[in-house]
mmCIF file of C-alpha atoms in Angstrom:
data_model
loop_
_atom_site.group_PDB
_atom_site.id
_atom_site.type_symbol
_atom_site.label_atom_id
_atom_site.label_comp_id
_atom_site.label_asym_id
_atom_site.label_seq_id
_atom_site.Cartn_x
_atom_site.Cartn_y
_atom_site.Cartn_z
ATOM 1 C CA ARG N 1 263.470 69.952 186.514
ATOM 2 C CA GLY N 2 266.704 72.119 186.403
ATOM 3 C CA THR N 3 269.518 71.882 183.984
ATOM 4 C CA LEU N 4 271.346 68.642 184.914
ATOM 5 C CA VAL N 5 270.001 65.002 184.597
ATOM 6 C CA ALA N 6 270.624 62.801 187.540
ATOM 7 C CA THR N 7 272.626 59.669 186.838
ATOM 8 C CA GLN N 8 269.790 57.340 187.922
ATOM 9 C CA VAL N 9 267.287 59.174 185.451
ATOM 10 C CA ARG N 10 270.008 59.103 182.614
ATOM 11 C CA ASP N 11 270.549 55.283 183.072
ATOM 12 C CA TRP N 12 266.722 54.711 183.162
ATOM 13 C CA ALA N 13 266.437 56.682 179.957
ATOM 14 C CA GLN N 14 269.253 54.809 178.187
ATOM 15 C CA LYS N 15 267.522 51.598 179.129
ATOM 16 C CA ARG N 16 264.295 52.766 177.362
ATOM 17 C CA PHE N 17 266.223 53.915 174.244
ATOM 18 C CA ALA N 18 267.920 50.517 174.108
ATOM 19 C CA CYS N 19 264.569 48.865 173.988
ATOM 20 C CA GLN N 20 263.289 51.487 171.306
ATOM 21 C CA GLN N 21 260.749 52.734 173.735
ATOM 22 C CA PRO N 22 259.704 56.437 173.601
ATOM 23 C CA LEU N 23 260.581 59.040 176.290
ATOM 24 C CA PHE N 24 258.125 61.880 176.873
ATOM 25 C CA LEU N 25 259.433 65.177 178.197
ATOM 26 C CA GLU N 26 257.320 68.076 179.528
ATOM 27 C CA PRO N 27 258.169 71.425 181.264
ATOM 28 C CA TRP N 28 258.156 71.467 185.038
ATOM 29 C CA VAL N 29 255.547 73.952 186.032
ATOM 30 C CA GLN N 30 254.226 75.499 189.344
ATOM 31 C CA ARG N 31 251.453 73.138 190.331
ATOM 32 C CA THR N 32 248.628 74.883 192.304
ATOM 33 C CA ALA N 33 246.008 72.090 192.416
ATOM 34 C CA GLU N 34 245.136 68.784 190.961
ATOM 35 C CA ALA N 35 241.775 66.915 190.543
ATOM 36 C CA GLY N 36 240.580 63.571 189.620
ATOM 37 C CA LEU N 37 237.510 63.727 187.317
ATOM 38 C CA GLN N 38 235.245 60.754 187.494
ATOM 39 C CA PHE N 39 233.051 59.267 184.915
ATOM 40 C CA GLU N 40 230.755 56.346 184.405
ATOM 41 C CA ILE N 41 230.367 55.228 180.698
ATOM 42 C CA PRO N 42 227.314 53.089 180.132
ATOM 43 C CA GLN N 43 226.965 50.879 177.068
ATOM 44 C CA GLN N 44 224.265 53.014 175.777
ATOM 45 C CA GLY N 45 223.443 56.688 176.487
ATOM 46 C CA GLU N 46 225.635 59.561 177.532
ATOM 47 C CA PRO N 47 228.616 59.087 179.837
ATOM 48 C CA GLU N 48 227.779 60.466 183.409
ATOM 49 C CA PHE N 49 230.019 62.825 185.414
ATOM 50 C CA VAL N 50 230.169 61.248 188.739
ATOM 51 C CA GLY N 51 232.058 63.883 190.631
ATOM 52 C CA LEU N 52 235.615 65.236 191.193
ATOM 53 C CA ALA N 53 238.022 64.713 194.106
ATOM 54 C CA LEU N 54 240.932 67.039 194.781
ATOM 55 C CA LEU N 55 244.224 65.304 194.700
ATOM 56 C CA ARG N 56 246.523 65.624 197.801
ATOM 57 C CA CYS N 57 250.259 65.260 196.638
ATOM 58 C CA ASP N 58 253.552 65.641 198.424
ATOM 59 C CA ASP N 59 256.459 67.865 197.438
ATOM 60 C CA ARG N 60 257.664 65.437 194.948
ATOM 61 C CA GLY N 61 254.154 65.136 193.283
ATOM 62 C CA GLN N 62 253.501 61.676 194.564
ATOM 63 C CA TYR N 63 249.853 60.996 195.221
ATOM 64 C CA ARG N 64 248.909 60.847 198.875
ATOM 65 C CA GLY N 65 245.148 61.068 198.837
ATOM 66 C CA SER N 66 241.804 62.725 197.744
ATOM 67 C CA ARG N 67 239.544 65.263 199.307
ATOM 68 C CA ILE N 68 235.865 64.557 198.606
ATOM 69 C CA CYS N 69 232.618 66.638 199.042
ATOM 70 C CA VAL N 70 233.902 69.526 196.957
ATOM 71 C CA ASP N 71 231.799 72.712 197.308
ATOM 72 C CA ALA N 72 230.033 74.469 194.362
ATOM 73 C CA GLN N 73 232.687 77.141 194.056
ATOM 74 C CA THR N 74 235.634 74.928 193.781
ATOM 75 C CA GLN N 75 233.767 72.676 191.277
ATOM 76 C CA GLU N 76 233.112 75.752 189.132
ATOM 77 C CA THR N 77 236.699 76.565 188.841
ATOM 78 C CA TRP N 78 237.160 72.925 187.348
ATOM 79 C CA GLN N 79 234.212 73.296 185.067
ATOM 80 C CA PRO N 80 236.465 73.791 181.864
ATOM 81 C CA ALA N 81 238.299 70.558 182.686
ATOM 82 C CA ILE N 82 235.041 68.704 183.255
ATOM 83 C CA GLU N 83 233.667 69.841 179.970
ATOM 84 C CA VAL N 84 236.901 68.509 178.325
ATOM 85 C CA GLY N 85 236.660 65.473 180.291
ATOM 86 C CA GLN N 86 233.054 64.884 178.984
ATOM 87 C CA CYS N 87 234.247 64.937 175.444
ATOM 88 C CA VAL N 88 237.095 62.471 176.104
ATOM 89 C CA ALA N 89 234.521 60.187 177.888
ATOM 90 C CA GLU N 90 232.284 60.349 174.721
ATOM 91 C CA ARG N 91 235.300 59.387 172.442
ATOM 92 C CA VAL N 92 236.365 56.472 174.867
ATOM 93 C CA GLN N 93 232.681 55.477 174.649
ATOM 94 C CA HIS N 94 232.893 55.420 170.726
ATOM 95 C CA ALA N 95 235.910 53.196 171.052
ATOM 96 C CA ALA N 96 233.705 50.667 172.597
ATOM 97 C CA TYR N 97 234.738 51.064 176.329
ATOM 98 C CA PHE N 98 232.295 51.192 178.980
ATOM 99 C CA GLY N 99 232.633 51.306 182.676
ATOM 100 C CA PRO N 100 234.360 53.729 185.044
ATOM 101 C CA LEU N 101 236.763 56.271 183.674
ATOM 102 C CA GLY N 102 239.128 58.648 185.752
ATOM 103 C CA ILE N 103 240.968 61.716 184.219
ATOM 104 C CA ASP N 104 243.506 63.679 186.166
ATOM 105 C CA ALA N 105 243.676 67.471 185.716
ATOM 106 C CA MET N 106 245.839 70.114 186.880
ATOM 107 C CA GLN N 107 245.891 73.982 187.605
ATOM 108 C CA TYR N 108 249.237 75.660 187.413
ATOM 109 C CA ARG N 109 250.855 78.952 186.979
ATOM 110 C CA ASP N 110 252.851 79.584 183.859
ATOM 111 C CA ALA N 111 256.225 81.547 183.523
ATOM 112 C CA ARG N 112 254.211 84.824 183.751
ATOM 113 C CA GLY N 113 252.554 83.786 186.850
ATOM 114 C CA GLU N 114 249.087 83.456 185.208
ATOM 115 C CA LEU N 115 246.717 80.614 186.182
ATOM 116 C CA GLN N 116 246.366 78.033 183.630
ATOM 117 C CA CYS N 117 244.498 74.599 183.280
ATOM 118 C CA ARG N 118 245.687 71.354 181.854
ATOM 119 C CA PRO N 119 242.543 69.345 181.505
ATOM 120 C CA ILE N 120 244.111 66.133 180.726
ATOM 121 C CA GLN N 121 247.101 64.625 182.407
ATOM 122 C CA ASP N 122 246.332 61.014 182.826
ATOM 123 C CA ILE N 123 243.437 59.013 181.460
ATOM 124 C CA ASN N 124 242.544 55.736 183.574
ATOM 125 C CA ALA N 125 239.966 53.272 182.175
ATOM 126 C CA ARG N 126 239.470 51.866 185.527
ATOM 127 C CA TYR N 127 238.379 52.438 189.046
ATOM 128 C CA THR N 128 240.939 54.984 190.409
ATOM 129 C CA MET N 129 241.725 55.898 193.888
ATOM 130 C CA GLY N 130 239.832 59.122 193.600
ATOM 131 C CA ARG N 131 236.639 57.153 192.339
ATOM 132 C CA LEU N 132 236.983 54.811 195.493
ATOM 133 C CA ALA N 133 237.291 57.997 197.758
ATOM 134 C CA LEU N 134 234.085 59.434 196.271
ATOM 135 C CA GLY N 135 232.342 56.284 197.562
ATOM 136 C CA PHE N 136 232.881 57.420 201.052
ATOM 137 C CA ALA N 137 230.619 60.483 200.460
ATOM 138 C CA ARG N 138 227.526 58.339 201.093
ATOM 139 C CA PHE N 139 228.583 57.815 204.740
ATOM 140 C CA LEU N 140 228.821 61.558 205.413
ATOM 141 C CA LYS N 141 226.212 63.774 206.870
ATOM 142 C CA PRO N 142 225.169 66.929 205.008
ATOM 143 C CA GLU N 143 227.764 69.627 205.303
ATOM 144 C CA GLN N 144 230.465 67.218 206.413
ATOM 145 C CA VAL N 145 233.898 67.034 204.381
ATOM 146 C CA ALA N 146 236.356 64.233 204.123
ATOM 147 C CA SER N 147 239.756 63.218 202.904
ATOM 148 C CA TRP N 148 241.124 59.753 202.015
ATOM 149 C CA LEU N 149 244.767 59.684 202.656
ATOM 150 C CA HIS N 150 247.427 57.146 201.970
ATOM 151 C CA PHE N 151 251.103 56.701 203.048
ATOM 152 C CA PRO N 152 253.815 54.073 203.395
ATOM 153 C CA TRP N 153 254.153 52.078 206.586
ATOM 154 C CA LYS N 154 257.120 50.028 207.922
ATOM 155 C CA GLU N 155 257.243 47.293 210.548
ATOM 156 C CA SER N 156 260.351 48.801 211.893
ATOM 157 C CA TYR N 157 258.284 51.663 213.274
ATOM 158 C CA GLY N 158 257.628 49.177 216.265
ATOM 159 C CA GLN N 159 253.982 49.850 216.831
ATOM 160 C CA PRO N 160 250.805 48.977 215.115
ATOM 161 C CA PHE N 161 249.316 51.383 212.757
ATOM 162 C CA SER N 162 245.924 51.686 214.529
ATOM 163 C CA LYS N 163 247.748 52.629 217.881
ATOM 164 C CA TRP N 164 249.821 55.242 216.219
ATOM 165 C CA LEU N 165 246.827 56.695 214.364
ATOM 166 C CA LYS N 166 244.906 56.902 217.668
ATOM 167 C CA CYS N 167 247.739 58.892 219.259
ATOM 168 C CA VAL N 168 247.946 61.236 216.259
ATOM 169 C CA ALA N 169 244.087 61.729 216.534
ATOM 170 C CA ASP N 170 244.308 62.431 220.263
ATOM 171 C CA MET N 171 246.899 65.188 219.673
ATOM 172 C CA GLN N 172 244.516 67.323 217.427
ATOM 173 C CA LYS N 173 242.136 69.775 218.972
ATOM 174 C CA SER N 174 239.253 69.702 216.560
ATOM 175 C CA SER N 175 236.476 67.114 216.476
ATOM 176 C CA THR N 176 237.782 65.723 213.244
ATOM 177 C CA ARG N 177 237.300 61.763 213.095
ATOM 178 C CA PHE N 178 240.468 59.724 212.110
ATOM 179 C CA ILE N 179 239.267 56.411 210.799
ATOM 180 C CA ALA N 180 241.684 53.594 209.793
ATOM 181 C CA THR N 181 240.500 52.022 206.412
ATOM 182 C CA SER N 182 243.337 49.382 206.344
ATOM 183 C CA PRO N 183 244.111 46.831 209.035
ATOM 184 C CA ASP N 184 247.288 46.438 211.045
ATOM 185 C CA GLN N 185 248.251 43.224 209.370
ATOM 186 C CA ILE N 186 247.256 40.906 206.517
ATOM 187 C CA ASN N 187 248.229 37.165 207.039
ATOM 188 C CA GLY N 188 250.458 38.171 209.873
ATOM 189 C CA GLN N 189 252.376 40.746 207.751
ATOM 190 C CA ALA N 190 252.363 44.547 208.177
ATOM 191 C CA LEU N 191 251.035 46.532 205.313
ATOM 192 C CA ARG N 192 253.313 48.753 203.267
ATOM 193 C CA LEU N 193 250.639 51.123 202.489
ATOM 194 C CA VAL N 194 248.027 52.211 204.902
ATOM 195 C CA ASN N 195 244.891 54.500 204.567
ATOM 196 C CA VAL N 196 243.146 57.002 206.714
ATOM 197 C CA LEU N 197 239.531 58.540 206.201
ATOM 198 C CA LEU N 198 239.380 62.070 208.009
ATOM 199 C CA ILE N 199 235.754 63.323 208.482
ATOM 200 C CA SER N 200 235.332 66.949 209.605
ATOM 201 C CA GLU N 201 232.506 69.411 209.981
ATOM 202 C CA THR N 202 234.335 72.227 208.241
ATOM 203 C CA THR N 203 236.868 72.633 205.349
ATOM 204 C CA GLU N 204 239.215 74.424 207.641
ATOM 205 C CA GLU N 205 239.139 71.666 210.229
ATOM 206 C CA LEU N 206 239.718 69.213 207.593
ATOM 207 C CA TYR N 207 242.756 70.902 206.167
ATOM 208 C CA GLN N 208 244.252 71.342 209.794
ATOM 209 C CA ALA N 209 243.758 67.609 210.266
ATOM 210 C CA GLU N 210 245.394 66.810 206.989
ATOM 211 C CA GLU N 211 248.466 68.730 207.988
ATOM 212 C CA THR N 212 248.587 67.128 211.491
ATOM 213 C CA LEU N 213 248.554 63.814 210.003
ATOM 214 C CA MET N 214 251.103 64.529 207.316
ATOM 215 C CA ARG N 215 253.448 66.211 209.815
ATOM 216 C CA ALA N 216 253.185 63.044 212.011
ATOM 217 C CA VAL N 217 253.829 60.827 209.016
ATOM 218 C CA SER N 218 256.942 62.871 207.984
ATOM 219 C CA THR N 219 258.454 62.474 211.631
ATOM 220 C CA LEU N 220 257.246 58.982 212.045
ATOM 221 C CA ALA N 221 260.706 57.365 212.364
ATOM 222 C CA GLU N 222 261.741 59.769 215.115
ATOM 223 C CA THR N 223 258.391 60.087 216.929
ATOM 224 C CA ALA N 224 257.095 57.648 219.591
ATOM 225 C CA CYS N 225 253.904 58.141 221.640
#
C-alpha cells in the first residue's frame, strides 16, 4: 500500500529472497465485505455447502471474528462466490481430499468505484474459525443472529477477562447477550486471545453490540470499570 516500502517489510522480503522463496504482490483495494464459505467434502458424493459467515476484520485487515445466521438477501449477494467455491471443492475432492474446507472471499470496489468480487482469497483444508462459528447456530432461537469475536488479552490489564466483559455488557442498552467462550486462565496463565459470543434479536442490535465491544477493546488499556 502506498509508494514506499517500510524497512521491516523490506528486511522480511530480503530474507525470503535469500532463501529462494517466492514473494506474491497484489494491489491494495477498498474492501467492502469478506466472507468465509464453508464446505464439507465427503469421500463419495457431491461436496456440501455448509454455509457462510461474514468476516469481521479490523482496519489492518486482521481477522477479529465471524457473523453467523446470514439472511437470504446477503447470501444471494455472495452466490457467485459460492458457485466458484463449489467448483473448487469438487477439484479438491478429485485430488483425494475429504473433510472440512473453508474458502475466504472478498467484495471490494475497484479504481472506478464499481463493486467487484474476488471469490478465492484463501483455501483452507481444515476446520476454520468461520466453520466453528457456524456451529453456534444450533444454539440460537429462530430469528436470532450472532457474532463470534476474538481479540488479544494481556495480564497487565489487571482484571479477569470475565469481569471486564460483564462490565462492557452492562454498559450497552440492548438485550444482546455477551457470552465468554474462553476462560480467564488455563493452568494459572491468562490467555493471550479471548473469545466472545454475541447473541441478538435483530441485526441492528448485533451491529451495535459489536461496535460497543470493539470500542471497549480499543480503549482497554486506559479503561477501568
